[in-house]
C-alpha cells in the first residue's frame, strides 16, 4: 500500500534493547500467499484465462501471481524423496495458483474474497451490502474480573442456514489459519473459534478459571477428556500435536485460563489453543457460532467482520448475519458494559480530488473518479464542496482504508496502472542522496572495516537510562505525554544507552578479543532558537556517531584511534600542538585535508555536563576549528565510570565515544 504502514503490517523493529544488527541488514515485508485451485477459481469467476492473462489481471488489481504448482509437485519438493511412488500417485495434479496479496487486505485471504473482489473490479457484479439482522436473540456474558487477567475481550456472531461443501469448508478453515498467521499475530492478539451452533445451548459464558477445573474433550485428540493443565502439557510433548505447541506459551504461565462455555457448562473452546469436540463443525453444519477472544478489541472486530463477510454469502439469505449481545459483568453480577457484535458497519472517508490526481499522475474529472470507486468497493461515492472533495463509503471488509493516500491508490488501481502515462517530471533538479546521509553511509562502511559492528536501537528510552544511569543531570528533553511503559518516556538525547543495553543483552558473546559496536543515528534535542516555526515543534534532530569498546582492558587507546580515523576520513587535520604529541608527526604532510578545518584532543573538564559518565581523569574532549568557528567541542570519549557499567550490568571495562556528525561537514 502507498499509505504509511500501520500497526497491522508495519516494518518489524529490532527488539527494544536489540542484539547485534548488521549494517547491511534489510527489512522485507512478507506478503501472505493464498493457494487456490485454478479450475475452481475460474469456475467461481465465470471466466477462463491463460496463465499470462491471469497474471496481467492480478497485476492490474494490485496482487501478484507468484507461482503455478500442484499438490503432487509441492509434495515432491517438500518431502525430498521420502514419499513412495504409490503415495505420490494419490496426490492431485490439478494446477494450483499461489497468489501474493497485500498484508493488510484481509478480505483477500481466501478464494471467496479474491473472486468477489475480482468480479467487482471487472464489473460483473456490484459490491454486496452486508446486513446485521435486527433482533438480538443470543448473548454471551463475560466474567470481566477473571478474563481481564489473561484475555479480556470477546466478540461473536452467528451465520444462519449456511451450506458447506468440501471446498467451502476447506476455505473456511484456511481463512482462519491465514488470519491467525497475519492480523492475529499467531493468536496472541486474536483467536478465532467456530462451532456448530445446533450442538450447544446458549446463553454462553466467557470466563477465566483454574486450569485444573476446566475439563473437556478437545478436537485433538478427540478420544479422551483432559483438564486444561494436562492438555497443555500434552501438547508440549506430543509429536502429533506439534502444530499446537507454538500457542501453548501464550497462556501456559497464567494462573487462570480463558474458556467459553454454554449454559450447560459444556466447553466450546479453550482459547487461543483448541476448540472442544462437542461443537465440532462438519459438512452437515447449518448454523455456525463464531467467537473471537482477544487482547485487542479493534483487531477482534476486524477479524470477526472479515470471517462473516466472506462466508455469509453461503447463507440462505446471503450477506446477512445474526448478532450476539456481549455483556461484560463484574464480580458482583452487575453488567458494566454491553456491546452488540459483529459491527459490519460502513464508514465515510474523504480525499481531495486534486490530491488524488496529483499523487497518481493523472487528470480525470471528479465524476469519473466517483465512478471508479465502485470498481474497488469504495462506492457509493459522493462529491462534496463544489466537486473538490471525494467522499467514499468504506465497507467492513476494507479496514486497510485509513488515509486519503489509500483512496488515491485504489483510484489508481481502478483507473489502471498501465493507463497512467509516463512523463518527465516538471522539475529541473536531479535527485541524489542528502550529504549528511551520504557521509553517514561512508563512515558506516569504514567503521565496519575497522572491526566494529553496527547496531540499531530504539529512539525512545527511559529517563533513568538517558540520564540517571549515565550519572548525568536531567536536562530538558522531548517527552511522551502518555508513554506505554517506563521504558518509553522520552526521545533519546544520546546514543550511548542503546549501545550499553546492547552489550547488556549480548553477554553470551565472546569479549576475549574485545567487543566493538557503533551506531550512527539521530538524537532529538530541544531547540529554543526555532520554536516559532510552521510546525512549532521546538525540537530538532541531530545526527551523531557513538561507539563502544568492551573487553579485558578498557580499550581507551582503541576508541582514541577511532576518533583519529573518523577525523582523517572527514579530511580534518590535527592541530600542530596535537601533532607534536605523536610519533607520526612527519607523516602528516601526506594527509589530505580541507583548508581551515582542524581538531585537537584535550582533557575533559570536570565541570562538563557529561563528565560523570567517565572515569575521572580518563576522558577527553574533541575540539573542532572550522572557517566559521574555533575550538568548539563536538564530542567526548573516555573510559566509562564503574557505576555506569554497574547500572547497565556490563561485566567488562569499557570505553566509548560520541561525536556530533553534523559538525564535521
XYZ file of C-alpha atoms in Angstrom:
665
model
C 0.000 0.000 0.000
C 1.061 3.570 -0.561
C -0.069 4.769 2.842
C 2.016 4.880 5.982
C 2.389 1.283 7.061
C 0.140 0.805 10.064
C 0.488 -1.494 13.044
C -1.130 -4.361 11.160
C 1.770 -4.725 8.772
C 4.395 -2.332 9.925
C 8.061 -2.930 9.334
C 9.445 -5.058 12.168
C 11.679 -3.149 14.530
C 14.526 -4.682 16.474
C 13.733 -5.713 19.995
C 13.811 -2.828 22.453
C 17.378 -3.481 23.537
C 18.441 -5.188 20.397
C 21.035 -7.801 19.930
C 23.571 -7.043 17.208
C 22.025 -5.822 13.946
C 24.339 -5.781 10.954
C 24.668 -2.562 8.981
C 23.642 -4.180 5.700
C 20.531 -5.793 7.189
C 17.422 -5.106 5.121
C 13.805 -5.488 6.209
C 11.358 -7.320 3.999
C 7.583 -7.316 4.285
C 6.298 -10.862 3.844
C 3.088 -10.856 1.801
C 0.544 -13.591 2.590
C 0.333 -16.226 -0.122
C -3.029 -17.818 -0.937
C -3.144 -21.170 -2.714
C -6.230 -21.641 -4.914
C -7.069 -24.371 -7.402
C -7.059 -22.950 -10.913
C -10.212 -24.660 -12.168
C -12.180 -23.817 -9.017
C -11.062 -20.190 -9.231
C -12.063 -19.820 -12.884
C -15.335 -21.615 -12.218
C -16.240 -19.120 -9.495
C -15.119 -16.200 -11.659
C -17.221 -17.445 -14.566
C -14.276 -16.745 -16.873
C -11.220 -18.572 -18.189
C -7.763 -17.116 -18.634
C -4.390 -18.211 -19.874
C -1.682 -18.086 -17.228
C -0.251 -14.887 -18.718
C -3.661 -13.235 -18.965
C -4.486 -14.051 -15.352
C -1.062 -12.791 -14.273
C -1.838 -9.490 -16.017
C -5.248 -9.301 -14.330
C -3.611 -9.816 -10.931
C -1.152 -7.015 -11.652
C -3.943 -4.651 -12.671
C -5.805 -5.412 -9.447
C -2.747 -4.999 -7.228
C -2.000 -8.627 -6.344
C 0.627 -10.968 -7.781
C 0.549 -14.447 -9.273
C 3.623 -15.820 -7.518
C 3.775 -19.433 -8.686
C 1.962 -22.199 -10.519
C 2.240 -25.643 -8.957
C 0.256 -28.740 -7.950
C -0.290 -30.852 -4.855
C 1.990 -33.574 -6.183
C 4.709 -31.129 -7.225
C 4.675 -29.462 -3.805
C 4.898 -32.835 -2.063
C 7.887 -33.830 -4.181
C 9.669 -30.574 -3.281
C 8.991 -30.673 0.447
C 9.256 -34.398 1.093
C 12.663 -34.717 -0.562
C 12.047 -38.246 -1.781
C 10.536 -39.620 1.437
C 7.171 -40.392 -0.192
C 6.738 -43.665 -2.041
C 5.599 -43.842 -5.664
C 2.211 -45.132 -4.537
C 1.769 -42.215 -2.148
C 2.691 -39.711 -4.858
C 0.173 -41.294 -7.221
C -2.647 -40.484 -4.784
C -1.850 -36.753 -4.897
C -3.610 -34.431 -7.331
C -2.073 -32.966 -10.479
C -4.628 -30.149 -10.549
C -2.954 -26.782 -11.139
C -2.746 -24.542 -8.074
C -2.130 -20.819 -8.279
C -0.172 -19.209 -5.464
C -1.275 -15.604 -5.208
C 0.512 -12.949 -3.137
C -1.878 -10.428 -1.605
C -1.156 -7.210 0.336
C -0.621 -7.901 4.027
C -3.402 -5.512 5.074
C -6.049 -6.826 2.647
C -7.641 -9.345 4.996
C -10.603 -9.711 2.626
C -8.285 -11.379 0.082
C -7.074 -14.176 2.368
C -9.495 -16.744 0.898
C -10.821 -17.681 -2.532
C -14.213 -16.139 -1.726
C -12.660 -12.728 -1.150
C -10.399 -12.898 -4.215
C -13.247 -13.964 -6.502
C -15.683 -11.372 -5.154
C -13.143 -8.551 -5.438
C -12.115 -9.504 -8.976
C -15.728 -9.806 -10.159
C -16.500 -6.350 -8.733
C -13.296 -4.998 -10.335
C -14.286 -6.480 -13.701
C -17.807 -5.069 -13.401
C -19.513 -8.480 -13.326
C -21.290 -7.818 -10.010
C -21.979 -4.939 -7.662
C -20.402 -4.836 -4.216
C -22.644 -6.656 -1.704
C -24.465 -4.895 1.097
C -23.888 -6.631 4.425
C -26.825 -6.710 6.828
C -26.957 -7.437 10.546
C -30.366 -8.909 11.378
C -32.233 -6.603 13.741
C -33.344 -8.805 16.627
C -30.626 -9.960 19.034
C -31.588 -13.453 20.173
C -28.303 -14.764 21.601
C -25.913 -13.454 24.246
C -22.606 -14.172 25.930
C -21.652 -12.999 29.401
C -18.052 -12.046 30.075
C -16.824 -12.529 33.647
C -14.716 -9.401 33.345
C -12.900 -9.665 36.683
C -11.454 -13.020 35.646
C -10.896 -12.538 31.903
C -9.059 -9.232 32.431
C -6.212 -11.272 33.902
C -5.487 -13.111 30.682
C -7.622 -12.244 27.582
C -10.169 -9.523 28.240
C -12.326 -9.249 25.100
C -14.696 -11.399 23.081
C -16.854 -10.696 20.015
C -19.367 -13.114 18.496
C -21.716 -13.711 15.549
C -23.969 -16.446 14.142
C -24.148 -17.499 10.483
C -27.634 -18.902 9.894
C -28.646 -21.662 7.492
C -25.231 -21.887 5.844
C -24.443 -24.577 3.278
C -20.991 -26.147 3.311
C -19.353 -28.177 0.577
C -15.913 -29.730 0.816
C -14.321 -26.761 -0.970
C -16.211 -24.203 1.122
C -15.358 -25.994 4.362
C -11.658 -26.169 3.461
C -11.658 -22.471 2.575
C -13.430 -21.657 5.866
C -10.660 -23.366 7.844
C -7.906 -21.875 5.662
C -9.204 -18.324 6.182
C -8.989 -18.790 9.944
C -5.421 -20.069 9.629
C -4.434 -17.136 7.400
C -5.937 -14.606 9.821
C -4.192 -16.306 12.747
C -0.846 -16.029 10.975
C -1.365 -12.447 9.832
C -3.586 -9.997 11.714
C -3.944 -12.173 14.824
C -0.151 -12.465 15.209
C -0.100 -16.214 15.819
C -3.210 -15.972 18.042
C -1.536 -13.642 20.548
C -3.866 -10.763 19.666
C -6.956 -12.635 18.484
C -8.021 -16.295 18.423
C -10.969 -17.484 16.320
C -13.323 -20.251 17.434
C -16.093 -21.625 15.207
C -18.765 -24.020 16.487
C -21.819 -25.960 15.364
C -24.498 -23.796 16.962
C -27.058 -26.611 16.976
C -24.924 -28.815 19.257
C -24.690 -26.267 22.083
C -27.149 -24.218 24.074
C -26.998 -20.513 24.857
C -26.680 -18.135 26.535
C -22.922 -18.514 26.604
C -20.295 -17.572 29.182
C -16.745 -16.328 28.671
C -14.731 -16.878 31.837
C -11.181 -17.479 33.062
C -10.788 -20.350 35.523
C -8.298 -22.511 37.329
C -6.899 -24.775 34.566
C -7.306 -27.894 36.694
C -11.066 -27.213 36.847
C -11.566 -26.901 33.089
C -12.270 -30.405 31.776
C -13.397 -31.326 28.269
C -12.746 -33.467 25.194
C -10.680 -31.359 22.728
C -10.705 -31.587 18.963
C -7.199 -33.068 19.141
C -7.138 -35.763 20.413
C -10.895 -36.358 20.492
C -10.839 -39.783 22.147
C -10.451 -38.761 25.793
C -11.010 -35.954 28.274
C -8.325 -33.647 29.698
C -8.225 -30.850 32.174
C -6.663 -27.706 30.693
C -3.363 -28.091 32.563
C -2.913 -31.675 31.390
C -3.871 -30.731 27.844
C -1.217 -28.020 27.525
C 1.427 -30.357 28.939
C 0.297 -32.964 26.411
C 0.607 -30.515 23.502
C 4.126 -29.548 24.581
C 5.404 -33.124 24.395
C 3.228 -34.977 21.869
C 4.736 -35.074 18.374
C 1.334 -35.496 16.739
C 0.259 -32.122 18.191
C 3.319 -30.100 17.193
C 1.106 -27.693 15.215
C -0.489 -26.602 18.518
C 2.718 -26.409 20.562
C 3.621 -22.804 19.495
C 0.409 -21.477 21.078
C 0.868 -23.120 24.475
C 3.175 -20.395 25.911
C 0.508 -17.725 25.295
C -1.443 -18.785 28.400
C 0.713 -21.513 29.974
C 2.084 -19.342 32.806
C -1.231 -17.673 33.612
C -2.959 -18.529 36.889
C -6.274 -18.783 35.050
C -7.080 -19.990 31.528
C -9.780 -18.451 29.311
C -12.717 -20.709 28.495
C -16.027 -20.390 26.629
C -18.957 -22.454 27.884
C -22.614 -22.868 27.029
C -25.482 -22.691 29.502
C -24.946 -26.349 30.455
C -21.246 -25.803 31.249
C -20.096 -27.612 28.107
C -16.704 -26.305 26.995
C -16.805 -24.814 23.499
C -13.186 -23.723 23.416
C -10.013 -23.118 25.375
C -8.755 -20.008 23.546
C -6.295 -19.488 21.995
C -5.382 -23.190 21.935
C -8.151 -25.561 20.829
C -11.904 -25.985 20.455
C -13.964 -28.638 22.158
C -15.013 -31.754 20.273
C -18.684 -31.356 21.186
C -19.205 -28.271 18.998
C -17.098 -29.511 16.067
C -18.137 -28.198 12.649
C -18.851 -30.721 9.877
C -20.114 -30.513 6.288
C -23.633 -31.010 7.699
C -23.423 -27.970 9.987
C -26.178 -25.454 9.188
C -25.658 -22.756 11.838
C -22.208 -21.524 12.879
C -21.441 -19.741 16.146
C -18.265 -17.643 15.781
C -16.353 -16.277 18.763
C -13.123 -14.292 18.730
C -11.318 -13.796 22.027
C -8.698 -11.088 22.058
C -6.287 -8.795 23.795
C -7.025 -6.123 21.160
C -10.714 -5.295 20.672
C -10.202 -3.366 17.416
C -8.458 -6.281 15.747
C -11.061 -8.696 17.113
C -13.833 -6.727 15.394
C -11.874 -6.661 12.110
C -11.318 -10.427 12.265
C -14.962 -11.184 13.021
C -16.228 -8.840 10.295
C -13.860 -10.467 7.805
C -14.968 -14.037 8.542
C -18.642 -13.052 8.466
C -18.309 -11.037 5.242
C -16.513 -13.835 3.419
C -18.820 -16.722 4.321
C -22.212 -15.112 4.834
C -22.626 -15.437 1.037
C -23.328 -19.134 1.615
C -26.250 -18.439 3.964
C -29.841 -18.914 2.735
C -30.102 -15.113 2.994
C -26.741 -14.082 1.510
C -24.651 -11.479 3.315
C -26.759 -11.493 6.468
C -25.613 -12.344 9.982
C -27.325 -12.797 13.329
C -25.834 -10.565 16.049
C -24.841 -11.568 19.581
C -25.040 -9.373 22.654
C -21.820 -9.314 24.706
C -22.392 -8.419 28.364
C -19.367 -7.504 30.486
C -20.194 -8.441 34.073
C -18.189 -7.619 37.203
C -17.749 -9.922 40.209
C -20.912 -8.692 41.972
C -23.104 -9.603 38.992
C -23.567 -6.044 37.726
C -23.416 -5.500 33.961
C -20.732 -2.879 33.331
C -20.995 -2.658 29.554
C -22.944 -4.187 26.684
C -21.922 -4.436 23.041
C -23.634 -5.998 20.034
C -21.379 -7.753 17.533
C -20.493 -8.053 14.710
C -20.260 -4.382 13.787
C -20.405 -4.808 9.975
C -20.657 -1.046 9.684
C -19.784 1.231 6.784
C -17.841 4.423 7.350
C -17.052 7.517 5.326
C -13.588 8.721 4.325
C -12.630 11.765 2.272
C -9.885 12.723 -0.142
C -9.227 15.841 -2.164
C -9.781 15.376 -5.911
C -6.727 17.439 -6.825
C -4.620 15.492 -4.299
C -5.624 12.148 -5.857
C -4.926 13.315 -9.408
C -1.581 14.800 -8.419
C -0.433 11.766 -6.460
C -1.381 9.304 -9.198
C -0.137 11.478 -12.065
C -3.430 11.700 -13.953
C -6.073 14.334 -14.629
C -9.573 12.872 -14.604
C -12.861 14.515 -13.800
C -14.432 14.254 -10.345
C -17.399 12.390 -11.844
C -15.162 9.731 -13.399
C -13.234 9.352 -10.153
C -16.525 8.843 -8.355
C -17.491 6.060 -10.770
C -14.087 4.365 -10.462
C -14.639 3.938 -6.703
C -17.301 1.296 -7.446
C -14.652 -0.981 -9.013
C -12.670 -1.157 -5.751
C -15.589 -1.479 -3.300
C -15.484 2.149 -2.197
C -18.901 3.067 -3.543
C -21.304 4.670 -3.430
C -19.087 7.754 -3.511
C -20.219 11.365 -3.312
C -18.747 14.673 -4.488
C -18.714 17.485 -1.950
C -17.674 21.154 -1.719
C -18.197 22.056 -5.385
C -16.784 18.737 -6.627
C -13.433 19.229 -4.901
C -13.808 16.510 -2.266
C -14.422 12.815 -2.882
C -16.271 11.031 -0.068
C -16.184 7.242 -0.319
C -18.080 4.536 1.545
C -15.709 2.075 3.193
C -17.279 -1.378 3.733
C -16.429 -3.580 6.748
C -14.085 -5.632 4.559
C -11.784 -2.689 3.825
C -10.114 -1.966 7.157
C -6.985 -1.033 5.163
C -8.503 2.313 4.131
C -7.060 4.677 6.723
C -5.911 7.802 4.866
C -6.559 9.810 1.674
C -3.457 8.131 0.234
C -5.267 4.781 0.422
C -8.186 6.208 -1.517
C -5.801 7.603 -4.129
C -4.147 4.217 -4.510
C -7.449 2.438 -5.046
C -8.478 5.066 -7.598
C -5.196 4.392 -9.429
C -5.944 0.642 -9.413
C -9.430 1.263 -10.782
C -8.040 3.659 -13.410
C -5.384 1.103 -14.376
C -1.658 1.283 -13.738
C -0.994 0.665 -17.419
C -3.181 3.645 -18.338
C -1.033 6.096 -16.388
C 1.125 7.893 -18.942
C 4.828 8.148 -18.264
C 6.107 11.694 -18.268
C 9.235 13.621 -17.395
C 8.965 15.479 -14.073
C 8.476 19.216 -14.439
C 11.297 19.985 -12.007
C 14.808 20.742 -13.259
C 16.649 19.020 -10.437
C 18.284 15.626 -10.276
C 17.700 13.637 -7.116
C 20.632 12.475 -5.044
C 21.420 11.390 -1.538
C 21.399 14.045 1.167
C 25.025 14.989 2.008
C 24.560 14.091 5.674
C 23.182 10.659 4.791
C 25.960 10.106 2.282
C 28.605 10.964 4.871
C 26.942 8.634 7.377
C 26.874 5.748 4.896
C 30.547 6.205 4.011
C 31.528 6.299 7.682
C 29.456 3.188 8.409
C 31.431 1.244 5.838
C 34.799 2.486 7.104
C 33.996 1.961 10.791
C 32.753 -1.520 9.918
C 36.097 -2.194 8.225
C 37.776 -1.184 11.493
C 36.138 -4.177 13.182
C 33.054 -2.512 14.662
C 29.576 -3.978 14.260
C 26.709 -1.585 13.630
C 23.629 -1.820 15.828
C 20.187 -0.279 15.545
C 18.467 0.725 18.773
C 15.220 2.385 19.765
C 14.793 6.144 19.654
C 12.738 6.076 22.851
C 14.178 5.311 26.269
C 13.576 5.882 29.961
C 14.693 8.925 31.934
C 16.812 6.594 34.051
C 18.720 5.175 31.076
C 19.210 8.544 29.402
C 20.329 10.461 32.495
C 20.495 8.746 35.892
C 22.212 5.536 34.795
C 24.807 7.613 32.920
C 25.441 9.734 36.036
C 24.188 12.859 34.276
C 21.873 15.588 35.492
C 18.425 15.527 33.945
C 18.114 18.192 31.256
C 15.202 19.221 29.001
C 14.177 16.563 26.502
C 11.228 15.634 24.328
C 8.923 13.520 26.478
C 5.858 11.415 25.729
C 2.623 12.588 27.293
C 1.261 9.023 27.567
C 4.166 6.525 27.499
C 3.203 2.867 27.140
C 5.590 1.957 29.947
C 8.542 3.314 31.877
C 10.978 2.239 29.131
C 9.479 4.715 26.633
C 9.363 8.030 28.481
C 11.486 10.352 26.338
C 13.199 10.635 22.979
C 16.888 9.940 23.489
C 19.339 12.809 23.697
C 22.347 10.476 23.452
C 23.019 7.212 21.606
C 25.015 5.727 24.466
C 22.186 3.992 26.433
C 21.168 1.940 23.405
C 24.705 0.653 22.880
C 25.142 -0.170 26.560
C 21.823 -2.026 26.538
C 23.061 -3.958 23.525
C 26.162 -5.037 25.493
C 23.927 -5.969 28.400
C 21.834 -8.262 26.205
C 24.805 -9.891 24.472
C 26.618 -11.313 27.487
C 26.864 -14.668 25.757
C 29.148 -13.180 23.080
C 32.891 -13.524 23.406
C 34.649 -10.492 24.930
C 38.104 -12.107 24.879
C 39.313 -10.052 21.923
C 37.106 -7.094 22.730
C 33.527 -6.387 21.681
C 33.188 -3.350 19.372
C 29.855 -1.831 18.353
C 28.753 1.514 16.925
C 25.671 3.404 15.808
C 25.114 6.401 13.545
C 21.619 7.719 14.201
C 19.628 10.738 15.253
C 19.001 12.089 18.719
C 16.389 14.764 19.443
C 17.331 17.926 21.306
C 15.314 20.949 22.469
C 15.593 23.826 20.009
C 14.833 27.116 21.706
C 16.045 29.171 18.729
C 13.436 27.794 16.333
C 10.350 27.306 18.488
C 8.144 29.526 16.310
C 8.214 27.534 13.087
C 5.484 26.281 10.797
C 5.123 23.173 12.943
C 6.064 24.817 16.264
C 7.964 21.758 17.403
C 10.693 23.431 19.421
C 12.956 20.435 18.888
C 15.489 19.279 16.319
C 17.111 16.078 15.151
C 20.878 15.797 15.429
C 22.921 13.050 13.746
C 25.620 11.536 15.967
C 28.250 8.815 15.952
C 28.578 6.651 19.047
C 30.904 3.688 19.553
C 31.689 1.410 22.482
C 34.579 -0.963 23.107
C 34.293 -3.545 25.880
C 36.850 -6.206 26.695
C 39.525 -7.466 29.080
C 41.043 -3.944 29.110
C 39.336 -0.589 28.933
C 40.412 -0.029 25.323
C 40.858 3.728 25.673
C 43.539 3.725 23.015
C 41.229 1.819 20.644
C 38.470 4.385 20.974
C 41.047 7.179 20.659
C 42.224 5.585 17.433
C 38.667 5.562 16.094
C 38.372 9.300 16.794
C 41.504 9.968 14.748
C 40.283 7.664 11.978
C 36.931 9.457 11.703
C 38.684 12.822 11.516
C 41.052 11.548 8.838
C 38.139 10.261 6.763
C 36.423 13.647 7.075
C 39.629 15.382 5.868
C 40.123 17.286 9.123
C 43.745 17.791 10.157
C 45.078 17.695 13.739
C 46.308 20.951 15.206
C 50.110 21.417 15.386
C 50.161 21.053 19.188
C 48.322 17.764 18.865
C 50.702 16.548 16.151
C 53.660 17.317 18.433
C 52.451 14.624 20.838
C 52.527 11.988 18.105
C 55.465 9.973 16.834
C 53.924 10.114 13.364
C 54.262 13.877 13.022
C 56.346 13.748 9.813
C 53.647 11.675 8.112
C 51.116 14.478 8.475
C 52.400 16.195 5.362
C 50.807 13.408 3.330
C 47.348 13.871 4.885
C 44.522 15.077 2.616
C 42.728 17.891 4.443
C 40.257 20.695 3.982
C 41.700 24.158 4.435
C 40.827 25.769 7.748
C 39.485 22.560 9.343
C 41.474 21.399 12.391
C 40.832 19.341 15.506
C 42.538 18.657 18.796
C 42.046 16.496 21.866
C 42.043 17.970 25.371
C 41.248 16.617 28.815
C 37.526 16.722 29.612
C 36.709 19.303 32.255
C 35.203 18.037 35.488
C 32.581 20.781 35.067
C 31.342 19.350 31.786
C 27.746 18.085 31.984
C 28.724 14.618 30.686
C 31.883 14.196 32.792
C 30.095 11.994 35.332
C 29.747 9.281 32.686
C 33.507 8.790 32.522
C 36.190 7.619 34.941
C 37.836 10.722 36.485
C 40.941 11.776 34.554
C 40.290 9.232 31.805
C 38.108 11.279 29.459
C 38.772 13.762 26.657
C 37.005 16.411 24.596
C 37.152 16.620 20.814
C 37.514 20.272 19.792
C 36.923 21.411 16.221
C 38.139 24.537 14.457
C 36.468 25.416 11.170
C 36.457 28.532 8.948
C 33.432 29.843 10.882
C 34.302 28.938 14.499
C 37.208 27.975 16.732
C 37.749 25.178 19.297
C 34.115 24.118 19.591
C 33.501 20.864 21.496
C 31.842 18.393 19.124
C 32.196 15.237 21.178
C 33.753 13.334 24.036
C 35.348 9.957 24.619
C 36.841 8.070 27.521
C 36.668 5.132 29.929
C 33.176 4.569 31.342
C 32.710 5.031 35.086
C 32.311 1.765 37.060
C 28.918 2.924 38.339
C 27.696 3.339 34.772
C 28.850 -0.184 33.976
C 27.054 -1.454 37.072
C 23.843 0.383 36.159
C 23.783 -1.374 32.793
C 25.009 -4.713 34.161
C 28.169 -4.727 31.994
C 30.866 -7.029 33.316
C 33.924 -5.748 31.428
C 35.752 -2.394 31.441
C 34.551 -0.273 28.539
C 35.299 2.922 26.668
C 33.044 4.969 24.437
C 32.952 7.961 22.138
C 30.122 10.189 20.952
C 30.637 12.824 18.266
C 28.262 15.242 16.553
C 28.365 14.128 12.911
C 26.669 17.255 11.573
C 29.582 19.381 12.820
C 32.014 17.543 10.545
C 30.829 18.897 7.203
